[in-house]
């Protein structure tokens, strides 16, 4: 049992006035480039999905990706991309990137973010019984306590008969994968039924 459960473009990041997620606690203005994990990217075609952007990232694990939609002033989207390490950000910036035939403008973000070596990931591996392999159920469950954006959802094989592993690739760790992992572990309904852990970020080389 393996495959991509949801190949449609991911919806934009939803924000709510009652959002109970976490905020980035590592923002530092005028952080030197050599220590900065945060990039600001412009010239992204408006039709590009979050999944397409993640597909061109292969220099290191990502802490967060947030899309800033086009406006009347700017006809293309922009993105705030934060890696886990400054080396990954530096390599991505120096190498450059193209998407749908368009070269992206990549610069360091003015509000920098320091490195994070925590053993966390934007990816969750959720080992579930067959009857819980249900995308609508999980999106509704996660939406009950946080706002999030999904890169994609995959189905991986499980060592347990009658089970499967749902791989959720979120757009960020803080306020998304971390909150959802906590929500699963603290849910009385899911205890002793579902196992959840962080997975490897495919953006790592």
PDB file of C-alpha atoms in Angstrom, residues 114-190:
ATOM      1  CA  UNK A 114      18.819  31.402  13.226  1.00  0.00           C
ATOM      2  CA  UNK A 115      19.616  27.725  12.770  1.00  0.00           C
ATOM      3  CA  UNK A 116      17.463  25.031  14.319  1.00  0.00           C
ATOM      4  CA  UNK A 117      18.972  21.643  15.001  1.00  0.00           C
ATOM      5  CA  UNK A 118      15.913  20.251  16.764  1.00  0.00           C
ATOM      6  CA  UNK A 119      14.933  16.707  15.858  1.00  0.00           C
ATOM      7  CA  UNK A 120      11.625  17.911  14.434  1.00  0.00           C
ATOM      8  CA  UNK A 121      10.329  18.009  10.883  1.00  0.00           C
ATOM      9  CA  UNK A 122       7.519  19.446   8.789  1.00  0.00           C
ATOM     10  CA  UNK A 123       6.729  15.818   7.887  1.00  0.00           C
ATOM     11  CA  UNK A 124       4.507  13.599  10.056  1.00  0.00           C
ATOM     12  CA  UNK A 125       4.300   9.825   9.710  1.00  0.00           C
ATOM     13  CA  UNK A 126       0.952   8.635  11.076  1.00  0.00           C
ATOM     14  CA  UNK A 127       0.524   4.869  11.390  1.00  0.00           C
ATOM     15  CA  UNK A 128      -3.221   4.217  11.278  1.00  0.00           C
ATOM     16  CA  UNK A 129      -5.636   1.298  10.938  1.00  0.00           C
ATOM     17  CA  UNK A 130      -7.210   0.924   7.499  1.00  0.00           C
ATOM     18  CA  UNK A 131     -10.500   2.542   8.508  1.00  0.00           C
ATOM     19  CA  UNK A 132      -8.672   5.780   9.379  1.00  0.00           C
ATOM     20  CA  UNK A 133      -6.956   6.119   6.001  1.00  0.00           C
ATOM     21  CA  UNK A 134      -9.296   8.966   5.240  1.00  0.00           C
ATOM     22  CA  UNK A 135      -8.033  12.370   4.109  1.00  0.00           C
ATOM     23  CA  UNK A 136     -11.235  14.233   4.994  1.00  0.00           C
ATOM     24  CA  UNK A 137     -11.145  12.898   8.552  1.00  0.00           C
ATOM     25  CA  UNK A 138      -7.581  14.047   9.160  1.00  0.00           C
ATOM     26  CA  UNK A 139      -7.963  17.458   7.560  1.00  0.00           C
ATOM     27  CA  UNK A 140     -11.057  18.046   9.685  1.00  0.00           C
ATOM     28  CA  UNK A 141      -9.235  16.850  12.811  1.00  0.00           C
ATOM     29  CA  UNK A 142      -6.227  19.110  12.232  1.00  0.00           C
ATOM     30  CA  UNK A 143      -8.467  22.074  11.376  1.00  0.00           C
ATOM     31  CA  UNK A 144     -10.180  21.774  14.756  1.00  0.00           C
ATOM     32  CA  UNK A 145      -7.147  23.220  16.549  1.00  0.00           C
ATOM     33  CA  UNK A 146      -4.810  24.905  14.039  1.00  0.00           C
ATOM     34  CA  UNK A 147      -4.466  26.510  10.624  1.00  0.00           C
ATOM     35  CA  UNK A 148      -2.162  24.740   8.209  1.00  0.00           C
ATOM     36  CA  UNK A 149      -1.109  24.261   4.617  1.00  0.00           C
ATOM     37  CA  UNK A 150      -0.332  20.867   3.115  1.00  0.00           C
ATOM     38  CA  UNK A 151       2.435  20.194   0.613  1.00  0.00           C
ATOM     39  CA  UNK A 152       1.073  16.704  -0.112  1.00  0.00           C
ATOM     40  CA  UNK A 153      -0.231  13.529   1.518  1.00  0.00           C
ATOM     41  CA  UNK A 154       1.262  10.128   0.715  1.00  0.00           C
ATOM     42  CA  UNK A 155       0.392   6.588   1.732  1.00  0.00           C
ATOM     43  CA  UNK A 156       3.298   4.382   2.793  1.00  0.00           C
ATOM     44  CA  UNK A 157       3.291   0.674   3.721  1.00  0.00           C
ATOM     45  CA  UNK A 158       3.136  -0.337   7.380  1.00  0.00           C
ATOM     46  CA  UNK A 159       4.728  -3.289   9.135  1.00  0.00           C
ATOM     47  CA  UNK A 160       1.414  -3.839  10.916  1.00  0.00           C
ATOM     48  CA  UNK A 161      -1.161  -5.929   9.059  1.00  0.00           C
ATOM     49  CA  UNK A 162      -4.315  -3.995   8.228  1.00  0.00           C
ATOM     50  CA  UNK A 163      -2.630  -0.631   8.698  1.00  0.00           C
ATOM     51  CA  UNK A 164      -1.026   2.049   6.570  1.00  0.00           C
ATOM     52  CA  UNK A 165       1.232   5.030   7.205  1.00  0.00           C
ATOM     53  CA  UNK A 166      -0.146   8.378   6.122  1.00  0.00           C
ATOM     54  CA  UNK A 167       2.683  10.806   5.402  1.00  0.00           C
ATOM     55  CA  UNK A 168       1.613  14.419   5.894  1.00  0.00           C
ATOM     56  CA  UNK A 169       4.040  17.007   4.515  1.00  0.00           C
ATOM     57  CA  UNK A 170       3.127  20.353   6.031  1.00  0.00           C
ATOM     58  CA  UNK A 171       4.398  23.765   4.960  1.00  0.00           C
ATOM     59  CA  UNK A 172       6.013  24.455   8.317  1.00  0.00           C
ATOM     60  CA  UNK A 173       7.002  22.993  11.667  1.00  0.00           C
ATOM     61  CA  UNK A 174       5.904  25.705  14.110  1.00  0.00           C
ATOM     62  CA  UNK A 175       2.128  25.920  14.334  1.00  0.00           C
ATOM     63  CA  UNK A 176       1.593  23.068  11.890  1.00  0.00           C
ATOM     64  CA  UNK A 177       3.396  19.705  12.050  1.00  0.00           C
ATOM     65  CA  UNK A 178       4.357  20.254  15.696  1.00  0.00           C
ATOM     66  CA  UNK A 179       0.833  21.251  16.690  1.00  0.00           C
ATOM     67  CA  UNK A 180      -0.693  18.361  14.757  1.00  0.00           C
ATOM     68  CA  UNK A 181       1.673  15.818  16.317  1.00  0.00           C
ATOM     69  CA  UNK A 182       0.748  17.140  19.754  1.00  0.00           C
ATOM     70  CA  UNK A 183      -2.947  17.068  18.869  1.00  0.00           C
ATOM     71  CA  UNK A 184      -2.783  13.420  17.840  1.00  0.00           C
ATOM     72  CA  UNK A 185      -0.865  12.372  20.951  1.00  0.00           C
ATOM     73  CA  UNK A 186      -3.230  14.210  23.277  1.00  0.00           C
ATOM     74  CA  UNK A 187      -6.453  13.016  21.659  1.00  0.00           C
ATOM     75  CA  UNK A 188      -8.310  10.512  23.881  1.00  0.00           C
ATOM     76  CA  UNK A 189     -10.001   9.110  20.760  1.00  0.00           C
ATOM     77  CA  UNK A 190      -6.719   8.285  19.014  1.00  0.00           C
TER      78      UNK A 190
END
